[in-house]
mmCIF file of C-alpha atoms and ligand atoms in Angstrom:
data_model
loop_
_atom_site.group_PDB
_atom_site.id
_atom_site.type_symbol
_atom_site.label_atom_id
_atom_site.label_comp_id
_atom_site.label_asym_id
_atom_site.label_seq_id
_atom_site.Cartn_x
_atom_site.Cartn_y
_atom_site.Cartn_z
ATOM 1 C CA MET B 269 0.000 0.000 0.000
ATOM 2 C CA SER B 270 1.471 3.396 -0.991
ATOM 3 C CA LYS B 271 1.720 5.827 1.908
ATOM 4 C CA PRO B 272 3.242 9.086 0.602
ATOM 5 C CA PRO B 273 4.770 10.622 3.755
ATOM 6 C CA THR B 274 4.437 14.180 2.463
ATOM 7 C CA LEU B 275 0.631 14.193 2.345
ATOM 8 C CA SER B 276 -1.313 15.660 5.254
ATOM 9 C CA PRO B 277 -3.510 13.429 7.444
ATOM 10 C CA ARG B 278 -6.594 15.109 5.981
ATOM 11 C CA THR B 279 -5.563 14.049 2.473
ATOM 12 C CA LEU B 280 -4.581 10.535 3.553
ATOM 13 C CA ALA B 281 -7.983 10.079 5.211
ATOM 14 C CA ALA B 282 -10.063 11.577 2.382
ATOM 15 C CA GLN B 283 -8.458 9.158 -0.090
ATOM 16 C CA ALA B 284 -8.197 6.218 2.349
ATOM 17 C CA LEU B 285 -4.440 6.231 1.574
ATOM 18 C CA GLY B 286 -5.160 6.476 -2.151
ATOM 19 C CA THR B 287 -5.940 2.772 -2.445
ATOM 20 C CA ILE B 288 -7.155 1.684 -5.893
ATOM 21 C CA ASP B 289 -8.488 -1.859 -6.349
ATOM 22 C CA LYS B 290 -5.935 -3.703 -8.498
ATOM 23 C CA ARG B 291 -8.367 -5.731 -10.603
ATOM 24 C CA THR B 292 -11.202 -3.251 -11.248
ATOM 25 C CA ARG B 293 -9.435 0.114 -10.656
ATOM 26 C CA ALA B 294 -12.289 0.953 -8.265
ATOM 27 C CA ILE B 295 -11.757 4.100 -6.157
ATOM 28 C CA VAL B 296 -13.702 2.449 -3.324
ATOM 29 C CA PRO B 297 -12.146 -0.825 -2.170
ATOM 30 C CA PRO B 298 -14.244 -4.009 -2.223
ATOM 31 C CA ILE B 299 -15.343 -5.711 0.994
ATOM 32 C CA HIS B 300 -13.452 -8.975 1.515
ATOM 33 C CA LEU B 301 -15.806 -11.435 3.152
ATOM 34 C CA ALA B 302 -13.998 -14.763 2.700
ATOM 35 C CA THR B 303 -13.220 -16.672 5.879
ATOM 36 C CA THR B 304 -10.867 -19.120 4.159
ATOM 37 C CA PHE B 305 -8.213 -18.885 1.447
ATOM 38 C CA GLU B 306 -6.607 -21.350 -0.949
ATOM 39 C CA ARG B 307 -3.181 -22.725 -0.151
ATOM 40 C CA ASP B 308 -0.474 -22.683 -2.800
ATOM 41 C CA PRO B 309 0.299 -26.142 -4.328
ATOM 42 C CA ASP B 310 3.583 -26.254 -2.415
ATOM 43 C CA ASN B 311 1.565 -25.942 0.821
ATOM 44 C CA LEU B 312 2.431 -22.269 1.574
ATOM 45 C CA TYR B 313 0.043 -19.336 2.056
ATOM 46 C CA ARG B 314 1.841 -16.665 -0.019
ATOM 47 C CA SER B 315 -1.224 -14.370 -0.069
ATOM 48 C CA GLY B 316 -0.741 -13.717 3.644
ATOM 49 C CA ASN B 317 -4.279 -14.973 4.225
ATOM 50 C CA SER B 318 -5.197 -18.352 5.671
ATOM 51 C CA TYR B 319 -8.367 -17.920 7.774
ATOM 52 C CA GLY B 320 -10.835 -15.198 8.751
ATOM 53 C CA ARG B 321 -10.087 -14.999 12.465
ATOM 54 C CA PRO B 322 -6.511 -13.753 11.966
ATOM 55 C CA ASP B 323 -6.732 -12.378 8.398
ATOM 56 C CA ASN B 324 -8.953 -9.899 6.633
ATOM 57 C CA GLU B 325 -7.856 -7.485 3.936
ATOM 58 C CA THR B 326 -10.655 -4.950 4.580
ATOM 59 C CA VAL B 327 -9.649 -4.859 8.244
ATOM 60 C CA ARG B 328 -5.998 -4.385 7.176
ATOM 61 C CA GLU B 329 -7.023 -1.402 5.023
ATOM 62 C CA ALA B 330 -8.736 0.217 8.029
ATOM 63 C CA GLU B 331 -5.647 -0.538 10.148
ATOM 64 C CA ALA B 332 -3.278 1.015 7.610
ATOM 65 C CA LEU B 333 -5.303 4.227 7.521
ATOM 66 C CA ILE B 334 -5.713 4.580 11.309
ATOM 67 C CA GLY B 335 -2.026 3.718 11.760
ATOM 68 C CA ALA B 336 -1.002 6.415 9.263
ATOM 69 C CA LEU B 337 -3.136 9.009 11.063
ATOM 70 C CA GLU B 338 -1.614 8.089 14.445
ATOM 71 C CA GLY B 339 1.962 7.687 13.176
ATOM 72 C CA ALA B 340 1.977 4.109 14.491
ATOM 73 C CA SER B 341 4.070 1.227 13.209
ATOM 74 C CA THR B 342 1.374 -1.452 13.658
ATOM 75 C CA THR B 343 -2.366 -1.109 14.223
ATOM 76 C CA LEU B 344 -4.933 -3.734 15.225
ATOM 77 C CA VAL B 345 -8.645 -3.174 14.682
ATOM 78 C CA LEU B 346 -11.035 -5.048 16.971
ATOM 79 C CA GLY B 347 -14.768 -5.487 17.488
ATOM 80 C CA SER B 348 -15.166 -2.619 19.991
ATOM 81 C CA GLY B 349 -13.220 -0.112 22.044
ATOM 82 C CA MET B 350 -13.651 -2.309 25.111
ATOM 83 C CA SER B 351 -12.265 -5.375 23.325
ATOM 84 C CA ALA B 352 -9.274 -3.311 22.157
ATOM 85 C CA ALA B 353 -8.498 -2.108 25.687
ATOM 86 C CA ILE B 354 -9.060 -5.544 27.240
ATOM 87 C CA ALA B 355 -6.853 -7.249 24.617
ATOM 88 C CA LEU B 356 -4.059 -4.886 25.642
ATOM 89 C CA PHE B 357 -4.508 -5.481 29.384
ATOM 90 C CA LEU B 358 -4.604 -9.259 28.861
ATOM 91 C CA SER B 359 -1.380 -8.945 26.828
ATOM 92 C CA LEU B 360 0.446 -7.862 29.984
ATOM 93 C CA GLY B 361 -0.019 -11.286 31.585
ATOM 94 C CA PRO B 362 -0.626 -12.243 35.217
ATOM 95 C CA GLY B 363 1.347 -10.420 37.897
ATOM 96 C CA ALA B 364 1.236 -7.121 36.047
ATOM 97 C CA HIS B 365 0.517 -3.904 37.907
ATOM 98 C CA VAL B 366 -1.346 -1.146 36.078
ATOM 99 C CA VAL B 367 -1.736 2.525 36.954
ATOM 100 C CA ALA B 368 -4.977 3.996 35.637
ATOM 101 C CA PRO B 369 -6.628 7.402 36.045
ATOM 102 C CA ASN B 370 -9.555 8.290 38.319
ATOM 103 C CA GLY B 371 -11.165 10.029 35.368
ATOM 104 C CA MET B 372 -11.783 7.496 32.617
ATOM 105 C CA TYR B 373 -14.461 5.723 30.597
ATOM 106 C CA TRP B 374 -16.689 4.179 33.289
ATOM 107 C CA ALA B 375 -17.157 0.689 31.762
ATOM 108 C CA LEU B 376 -13.404 0.199 31.390
ATOM 109 C CA ARG B 377 -12.871 1.458 34.920
ATOM 110 C CA ALA B 378 -15.454 -1.140 36.063
ATOM 111 C CA TRP B 379 -13.624 -3.898 34.148
ATOM 112 C CA LEU B 380 -10.278 -2.939 35.691
ATOM 113 C CA THR B 381 -11.857 -2.918 39.164
ATOM 114 C CA ASN B 382 -14.060 -6.012 38.936
ATOM 115 C CA GLU B 383 -12.583 -8.302 36.276
ATOM 116 C CA ALA B 384 -8.860 -7.589 35.866
ATOM 117 C CA PRO B 385 -7.885 -9.075 39.272
ATOM 118 C CA ALA B 386 -9.207 -12.479 38.126
ATOM 119 C CA PHE B 387 -6.570 -12.354 35.354
ATOM 120 C CA GLY B 388 -3.820 -11.583 37.877
ATOM 121 C CA ILE B 389 -3.701 -7.887 37.013
ATOM 122 C CA SER B 390 -3.661 -5.382 39.888
ATOM 123 C CA VAL B 391 -4.712 -1.784 39.329
ATOM 124 C CA ASP B 392 -4.171 1.467 41.207
ATOM 125 C CA PHE B 393 -6.257 4.485 40.262
ATOM 126 C CA VAL B 394 -4.641 7.912 40.605
ATOM 127 C CA ASP B 395 -5.233 11.536 39.685
ATOM 128 C CA SER B 396 -3.270 11.330 36.427
ATOM 129 C CA GLU B 397 -3.676 15.076 35.831
ATOM 130 C CA ASP B 398 -0.985 15.566 38.505
ATOM 131 C CA LEU B 399 2.303 13.952 37.433
ATOM 132 C CA ARG B 400 3.452 13.745 41.069
ATOM 133 C CA TRP B 401 0.564 11.404 41.943
ATOM 134 C CA LEU B 402 1.150 9.406 38.789
ATOM 135 C CA SER B 403 4.874 8.976 39.530
ATOM 136 C CA ALA B 404 4.209 8.068 43.160
ATOM 137 C CA ALA B 405 1.920 5.201 42.072
ATOM 138 C CA LEU B 406 4.566 3.572 39.847
ATOM 139 C CA LYS B 407 6.237 0.413 41.165
ATOM 140 C CA PRO B 408 9.469 0.016 39.159
ATOM 141 C CA GLY B 409 9.748 -3.526 37.801
ATOM 142 C CA THR B 410 6.128 -4.413 38.681
ATOM 143 C CA THR B 411 4.159 -1.675 36.946
ATOM 144 C CA LYS B 412 3.851 -2.840 33.358
ATOM 145 C CA LEU B 413 1.490 -0.233 31.991
ATOM 146 C CA VAL B 414 0.266 3.291 32.645
ATOM 147 C CA TRP B 415 -3.144 4.086 31.175
ATOM 148 C CA LEU B 416 -4.256 7.612 30.370
ATOM 149 C CA GLU B 417 -7.448 8.991 28.923
ATOM 150 C CA THR B 418 -7.225 12.586 27.751
ATOM 151 C CA PRO B 419 -9.462 14.554 27.645
ATOM 152 C CA SER B 420 -11.214 12.184 30.059
ATOM 153 C CA ASN B 421 -14.854 11.205 30.417
ATOM 154 C CA PRO B 422 -16.940 13.003 31.636
ATOM 155 C CA LEU B 423 -15.088 15.866 33.360
ATOM 156 C CA TRP B 424 -12.672 16.387 30.424
ATOM 157 C CA GLY B 425 -9.583 16.407 32.606
ATOM 158 C CA VAL B 426 -6.339 16.707 30.663
ATOM 159 C CA SER B 427 -3.282 14.548 31.346
ATOM 160 C CA ASP B 428 0.232 15.383 30.162
ATOM 161 C CA ILE B 429 1.169 12.588 27.734
ATOM 162 C CA GLU B 430 4.828 13.617 27.384
ATOM 163 C CA GLY B 431 5.365 13.804 31.154
ATOM 164 C CA ALA B 432 3.522 10.526 31.774
ATOM 165 C CA ALA B 433 5.591 8.776 29.074
ATOM 166 C CA ARG B 434 8.826 9.923 30.745
ATOM 167 C CA ALA B 435 7.620 8.731 34.162
ATOM 168 C CA ALA B 436 6.321 5.392 32.833
ATOM 169 C CA HIS B 437 9.492 4.650 30.869
ATOM 170 C CA ALA B 438 11.729 5.518 33.846
ATOM 171 C CA ALA B 439 9.843 2.833 35.828
ATOM 172 C CA GLY B 440 10.121 0.283 32.993
ATOM 173 C CA ALA B 441 6.416 0.551 32.060
ATOM 174 C CA VAL B 442 4.711 1.358 28.773
ATOM 175 C CA LEU B 443 2.284 4.233 28.324
ATOM 176 C CA ALA B 444 -1.075 3.600 26.657
ATOM 177 C CA VAL B 445 -3.466 6.460 25.868
ATOM 178 C CA ASP B 446 -7.210 6.241 25.246
ATOM 179 C CA SER B 447 -7.325 8.988 22.616
ATOM 180 C CA THR B 448 -10.966 8.420 21.627
ATOM 181 C CA CYS B 449 -12.054 11.967 22.429
ATOM 182 C CA ALA B 450 -8.894 13.796 21.298
ATOM 183 C CA THR B 451 -8.783 11.964 17.933
ATOM 184 C CA PRO B 452 -5.631 11.978 15.755
ATOM 185 C CA VAL B 453 -6.852 15.290 14.325
ATOM 186 C CA PHE B 454 -5.949 17.114 17.549
ATOM 187 C CA THR B 455 -3.465 14.847 19.390
ATOM 188 C CA ARG B 456 -0.887 12.315 18.229
ATOM 189 C CA PRO B 457 0.175 10.481 21.391
ATOM 190 C CA VAL B 458 2.885 8.385 19.675
ATOM 191 C CA ALA B 459 4.752 11.588 18.729
ATOM 192 C CA LEU B 460 4.528 12.621 22.405
ATOM 193 C CA GLY B 461 6.117 9.375 23.633
ATOM 194 C CA ALA B 462 3.140 7.020 24.094
ATOM 195 C CA ASP B 463 3.731 3.335 23.257
ATOM 196 C CA VAL B 464 0.116 2.448 22.488
ATOM 197 C CA VAL B 465 -2.893 4.506 21.399
ATOM 198 C CA MET B 466 -6.359 3.060 21.913
ATOM 199 C CA HIS B 467 -9.545 4.234 20.228
ATOM 200 C CA SER B 468 -13.168 3.450 20.580
ATOM 201 C CA ALA B 469 -13.561 3.731 16.792
ATOM 202 C CA THR B 470 -17.305 3.586 17.516
ATOM 203 C CA LYS B 471 -16.981 7.297 18.227
ATOM 204 C CA TYR B 472 -15.180 9.905 16.082
ATOM 205 C CA LEU B 473 -13.182 7.562 13.815
ATOM 206 C CA ASN B 474 -16.392 6.096 12.371
ATOM 207 C CA GLY B 475 -18.429 9.142 13.300
ATOM 208 C CA HIS B 476 -21.895 8.041 12.192
ATOM 209 C CA SER B 477 -23.183 6.086 15.222
ATOM 210 C CA ASP B 478 -23.572 2.907 13.159
ATOM 211 C CA VAL B 479 -20.416 0.847 13.836
ATOM 212 C CA LEU B 480 -18.933 -0.667 17.003
ATOM 213 C CA ALA B 481 -15.157 -0.896 16.625
ATOM 214 C CA GLY B 482 -11.880 -0.406 18.456
ATOM 215 C CA ALA B 483 -8.239 0.149 17.578
ATOM 216 C CA LEU B 484 -4.836 -0.377 19.166
ATOM 217 C CA CYS B 485 -2.013 1.574 17.533
ATOM 218 C CA PHE B 486 1.500 0.485 18.539
ATOM 219 C CA ALA B 487 4.558 2.748 18.268
ATOM 220 C CA GLN B 488 6.697 -0.394 17.778
ATOM 221 C CA ASP B 489 5.841 -3.774 16.344
ATOM 222 C CA ASP B 490 7.154 -5.302 19.582
ATOM 223 C CA ALA B 491 6.431 -8.291 21.850
ATOM 224 C CA LEU B 492 3.427 -6.532 23.452
ATOM 225 C CA CYS B 493 1.959 -5.907 19.996
ATOM 226 C CA ALA B 494 2.517 -9.548 19.012
ATOM 227 C CA ARG B 495 0.811 -10.676 22.223
ATOM 228 C CA ALA B 496 -2.229 -8.436 21.532
ATOM 229 C CA ARG B 497 -2.440 -9.830 17.992
ATOM 230 C CA THR B 498 -2.406 -13.399 19.348
ATOM 231 C CA ILE B 499 -5.134 -12.544 21.879
ATOM 232 C CA ARG B 500 -7.278 -10.926 19.190
ATOM 233 C CA GLN B 501 -6.864 -14.008 17.019
ATOM 234 C CA SER B 502 -7.493 -16.644 19.668
ATOM 235 C CA HIS B 503 -10.432 -14.809 21.260
ATOM 236 C CA GLY B 504 -11.987 -13.980 17.876
ATOM 237 C CA MET B 505 -11.944 -10.233 18.555
ATOM 238 C CA ILE B 506 -11.298 -9.041 14.978
ATOM 239 C CA LEU B 507 -13.730 -6.539 13.449
ATOM 240 C CA HIS B 508 -16.188 -7.879 10.888
ATOM 241 C CA PRO B 509 -15.353 -6.840 7.282
ATOM 242 C CA PHE B 510 -18.671 -4.985 6.748
ATOM 243 C CA GLU B 511 -17.924 -2.854 9.798
ATOM 244 C CA ALA B 512 -14.325 -2.343 8.644
ATOM 245 C CA PHE B 513 -15.657 -1.049 5.311
ATOM 246 C CA LEU B 514 -18.036 1.374 7.042
ATOM 247 C CA LEU B 515 -15.217 2.479 9.334
ATOM 248 C CA ILE B 516 -13.022 3.336 6.318
ATOM 249 C CA ARG B 517 -15.920 5.275 4.798
ATOM 250 C CA GLY B 518 -16.368 7.236 8.025
ATOM 251 C CA LEU B 519 -12.635 7.908 8.332
ATOM 252 C CA ARG B 520 -12.585 9.703 4.970
ATOM 253 C CA THR B 521 -14.384 12.688 6.528
ATOM 254 C CA LEU B 522 -12.746 12.483 9.996
ATOM 255 C CA ASP B 523 -10.862 15.743 9.666
ATOM 256 C CA VAL B 524 -13.786 17.953 8.604
ATOM 257 C CA ARG B 525 -16.231 16.288 11.018
ATOM 258 C CA VAL B 526 -13.980 16.599 14.048
ATOM 259 C CA ARG B 527 -13.043 20.218 13.325
ATOM 260 C CA ALA B 528 -16.709 21.176 12.825
ATOM 261 C CA ALA B 529 -17.735 19.442 16.071
ATOM 262 C CA ALA B 530 -14.891 21.110 17.994
ATOM 263 C CA ALA B 531 -15.793 24.560 16.636
ATOM 264 C CA ASN B 532 -19.397 23.996 17.772
ATOM 265 C CA ALA B 533 -18.213 22.760 21.184
ATOM 266 C CA MET B 534 -15.978 25.814 21.680
ATOM 267 C CA GLU B 535 -18.777 28.224 20.738
ATOM 268 C CA LEU B 536 -21.312 26.442 22.972
ATOM 269 C CA ALA B 537 -18.819 26.311 25.877
ATOM 270 C CA ASN B 538 -18.365 30.094 25.664
ATOM 271 C CA ARG B 539 -22.090 30.821 25.482
ATOM 272 C CA LEU B 540 -23.012 28.307 28.216
ATOM 273 C CA SER B 541 -20.384 29.886 30.515
ATOM 274 C CA ASN B 542 -22.657 32.940 30.694
ATOM 275 C CA HIS B 543 -25.930 31.024 31.145
ATOM 276 C CA GLY B 544 -27.859 31.689 34.354
ATOM 277 C CA SER B 545 -28.922 28.042 34.722
ATOM 278 C CA VAL B 546 -25.385 26.680 34.408
ATOM 279 C CA SER B 547 -23.051 26.645 37.421
ATOM 280 C CA ALA B 548 -19.992 25.325 35.550
ATOM 281 C CA VAL B 549 -18.841 24.442 32.035
ATOM 282 C CA LEU B 550 -16.168 21.748 31.750
ATOM 283 C CA TYR B 551 -14.239 22.117 28.488
ATOM 284 C CA PRO B 552 -10.453 22.094 27.999
ATOM 285 C CA GLY B 553 -10.732 24.991 25.538
ATOM 286 C CA LEU B 554 -11.864 27.405 28.275
ATOM 287 C CA PRO B 555 -8.944 29.388 29.809
ATOM 288 C CA HIS B 556 -10.091 28.682 33.408
ATOM 289 C CA HIS B 557 -10.223 24.879 32.835
ATOM 290 C CA PRO B 558 -7.520 23.248 35.036
ATOM 291 C CA GLY B 559 -6.124 21.330 32.045
ATOM 292 C CA HIS B 560 -6.148 24.263 29.621
ATOM 293 C CA ASP B 561 -2.380 24.901 29.567
ATOM 294 C CA VAL B 562 -1.480 21.241 28.983
ATOM 295 C CA ALA B 563 -4.284 20.978 26.402
ATOM 296 C CA ARG B 564 -2.882 23.995 24.540
ATOM 297 C CA ARG B 565 0.504 22.273 24.386
ATOM 298 C CA GLN B 566 -0.604 18.776 23.332
ATOM 299 C CA MET B 567 -3.814 19.424 21.368
ATOM 300 C CA GLN B 568 -3.160 21.090 18.018
ATOM 301 C CA GLY B 569 -5.927 22.998 16.288
ATOM 302 C CA GLY B 570 -8.808 22.367 18.689
ATOM 303 C CA PHE B 571 -9.981 20.998 22.024
ATOM 304 C CA GLY B 572 -12.426 18.366 20.837
ATOM 305 C CA GLY B 573 -16.183 18.108 20.543
ATOM 306 C CA MET B 574 -16.974 16.987 24.104
ATOM 307 C CA LEU B 575 -18.039 19.210 26.997
ATOM 308 C CA SER B 576 -20.069 18.900 30.171
ATOM 309 C CA ILE B 577 -22.227 21.378 32.063
ATOM 310 C CA ARG B 578 -23.326 21.434 35.684
ATOM 311 C CA VAL B 579 -26.926 22.555 36.012
ATOM 312 C CA ARG B 580 -28.105 24.796 38.879
ATOM 313 C CA GLY B 581 -30.739 22.930 40.874
ATOM 314 C CA GLY B 582 -28.997 19.536 41.013
ATOM 315 C CA ALA B 583 -29.775 16.159 39.467
ATOM 316 C CA GLU B 584 -33.490 16.850 39.119
ATOM 317 C CA ALA B 585 -32.922 20.085 37.183
ATOM 318 C CA ALA B 586 -30.308 18.374 34.988
ATOM 319 C CA ILE B 587 -32.644 15.482 34.100
ATOM 320 C CA ALA B 588 -35.492 17.954 33.476
ATOM 321 C CA THR B 589 -33.222 19.961 31.150
ATOM 322 C CA ALA B 590 -32.374 16.839 29.133
ATOM 323 C CA ALA B 591 -36.101 16.046 28.953
ATOM 324 C CA ARG B 592 -36.797 19.401 27.237
ATOM 325 C CA VAL B 593 -34.339 19.231 24.309
ATOM 326 C CA ARG B 594 -35.680 18.637 20.805
ATOM 327 C CA VAL B 595 -32.685 19.082 18.487
ATOM 328 C CA TRP B 596 -30.139 17.419 20.802
ATOM 329 C CA LYS B 597 -30.850 13.716 21.228
ATOM 330 C CA ARG B 598 -30.995 12.094 24.689
ATOM 331 C CA ALA B 599 -28.619 9.200 24.152
ATOM 332 C CA THR B 600 -25.383 7.677 25.331
ATOM 333 C CA SER B 601 -22.207 7.525 23.205
ATOM 334 C CA LEU B 602 -20.432 10.400 21.479
ATOM 335 C CA GLY B 603 -18.474 11.459 18.430
ATOM 336 C CA GLY B 604 -21.248 11.159 15.829
ATOM 337 C CA VAL B 605 -22.385 13.881 13.443
ATOM 338 C CA GLU B 606 -25.552 14.380 15.536
ATOM 339 C CA SER B 607 -25.434 16.138 18.917
ATOM 340 C CA LEU B 608 -26.153 14.028 22.007
ATOM 341 C CA ILE B 609 -26.944 14.950 25.593
ATOM 342 C CA GLU B 610 -26.780 12.618 28.580
ATOM 343 C CA HIS B 611 -27.215 12.677 32.336
ATOM 344 C CA ARG B 612 -24.060 10.662 33.107
ATOM 345 C CA ALA B 613 -24.673 9.909 36.791
ATOM 346 C CA SER B 614 -27.759 7.891 35.750
ATOM 347 C CA ILE B 615 -25.516 5.534 33.765
ATOM 348 C CA GLU B 616 -22.278 5.534 35.778
ATOM 349 C CA GLY B 617 -23.725 4.410 39.111
ATOM 350 C CA ALA B 618 -22.882 5.125 42.737
ATOM 351 C CA ASP B 619 -19.049 4.918 42.777
ATOM 352 C CA SER B 620 -18.645 7.291 39.830
ATOM 353 C CA PRO B 621 -16.767 10.569 40.368
ATOM 354 C CA CYS B 622 -19.390 12.173 38.094
ATOM 355 C CA PRO B 623 -21.406 14.904 39.879
ATOM 356 C CA PRO B 624 -25.203 14.325 39.903
ATOM 357 C CA ASP B 625 -25.952 17.714 38.304
ATOM 358 C CA LEU B 626 -23.775 17.020 35.231
ATOM 359 C CA LEU B 627 -24.980 16.762 31.650
ATOM 360 C CA ARG B 628 -22.511 15.500 29.065
ATOM 361 C CA LEU B 629 -22.752 17.083 25.632
ATOM 362 C CA SER B 630 -21.359 15.536 22.455
ATOM 363 C CA ALA B 631 -21.384 18.390 19.950
ATOM 364 C CA GLY B 632 -22.238 17.258 16.451
ATOM 365 C CA ILE B 633 -21.766 19.116 13.198
ATOM 366 C CA GLU B 634 -25.212 20.763 12.980
ATOM 367 C CA ASP B 635 -25.692 24.538 12.691
ATOM 368 C CA VAL B 636 -24.495 25.873 16.041
ATOM 369 C CA GLU B 637 -27.424 28.343 16.238
ATOM 370 C CA ASP B 638 -29.922 25.450 16.166
ATOM 371 C CA LEU B 639 -27.969 23.686 18.918
ATOM 372 C CA TRP B 640 -27.714 26.860 20.998
ATOM 373 C CA ARG B 641 -31.408 27.824 20.750
ATOM 374 C CA ASP B 642 -32.427 24.277 21.766
ATOM 375 C CA ILE B 643 -30.123 23.942 24.781
ATOM 376 C CA ASP B 644 -30.806 27.530 25.874
ATOM 377 C CA ARG B 645 -34.570 26.885 25.815
ATOM 378 C CA ALA B 646 -34.148 23.553 27.640
ATOM 379 C CA LEU B 647 -32.005 25.149 30.367
ATOM 380 C CA THR B 648 -34.313 28.112 30.813
ATOM 381 C CA GLY B 649 -37.214 25.728 31.266
ATOM 382 C CA SER B 650 -39.587 27.118 28.650
ATOM 383 C CA ALA B 651 -41.224 24.384 26.591
HETATM 384 C C1 PLP J 948 -17.004 4.451 24.134
HETATM 385 C C2 PLP J 948 -15.677 4.531 24.766
HETATM 386 C C3 PLP J 948 -14.933 3.385 25.070
HETATM 387 C C4 PLP J 948 -15.493 1.992 24.819
HETATM 388 O O1 PLP J 948 -15.626 1.772 23.446
HETATM 389 P P1 PLP J 948 -16.750 0.774 22.813
HETATM 390 O O2 PLP J 948 -16.514 0.947 21.364
HETATM 391 O O3 PLP J 948 -18.087 1.273 23.286
HETATM 392 O O4 PLP J 948 -16.452 -0.579 23.324
HETATM 393 C C5 PLP J 948 -13.679 3.540 25.622
HETATM 394 N N1 PLP J 948 -13.167 4.761 25.873
HETATM 395 C C6 PLP J 948 -13.843 5.892 25.607
HETATM 396 C C7 PLP J 948 -13.232 7.207 25.913
HETATM 397 C C8 PLP J 948 -15.123 5.821 25.044
HETATM 398 O O5 PLP J 948 -15.808 6.948 24.808
#
């Protein structure tokens, strides 16, 4: 596959790396559905394909594109963001110690708390936004992996990838970053020293709320990467080719979608900051946000499409606000072209650090005036 290094990520994505189908000269690649492949007469598999659980060319095309956008050497695409993250944690093997942040995707936090110990993996959660806490939690020789999520769900805390990479490496650990919400448009963790980048490709990478997928992008094609590939193969965690095709189609517009969503989020964050019914706006693009300075350093060109607001009047007022929207959709998930609003505490449960008066907003790419009028009316309480 040709990968001209001089082209910008936006160009690489729009053309899906410029791939042309060899036989038909089609601009859009075919979907490869075969689960088995013919052996050569001398008993070898020169095509590189033997069976569907390890091998799929449509999946490889998605991997090549995501890997190019992240500057990774090897990328694995899996059936969901959760399966990508779990494949990586299982790759560490029993006895591994992991340092993970307090602020992170709730379902993965629940897996690390409730399930990982059964696989011999111990986890300490720290405030990763403060490098001193992160460093203090590292156990040299025992800590195998430091996990970051930045900006992090649902308070949009920002962690310093470069600083965390230095600390992790000094302790002999690798740094993995859940970059789902930053996207490769705004942050390239590998260039900042991260060893692995994880995506819920269900979100911005696909961008149309119609595919579940995950990705692991490795800076080096090393033993950890090989282990994750083996786990994906043996557990049957590879993405289905139809979904891989849709993912490639979504990726073509990643750059314009993500920039439009981030511009809407920035505008809404500014306007909501002056709203009488809002006690706080959490968005890394706002100068008073505690992670703003780090975000300005490590996010290039925008602060993402995700923000949260705290509603005056507590949980009841927040839920009532969500009940009144018409243009925004009351739904979980994020990163699609349509704007979503969600009362997170209802989904995250009792041990979540999410305040009860918080509404999470995933800004889509609609006209910002339509989004503003709708949320303004919902907050003010007029029907
Ligand atoms: C959605 C999400 C995940 C989990 O991904 P799935 O594709 O739903 O399995 C992990 N991390 C973040 C930040 C997410 O938003």
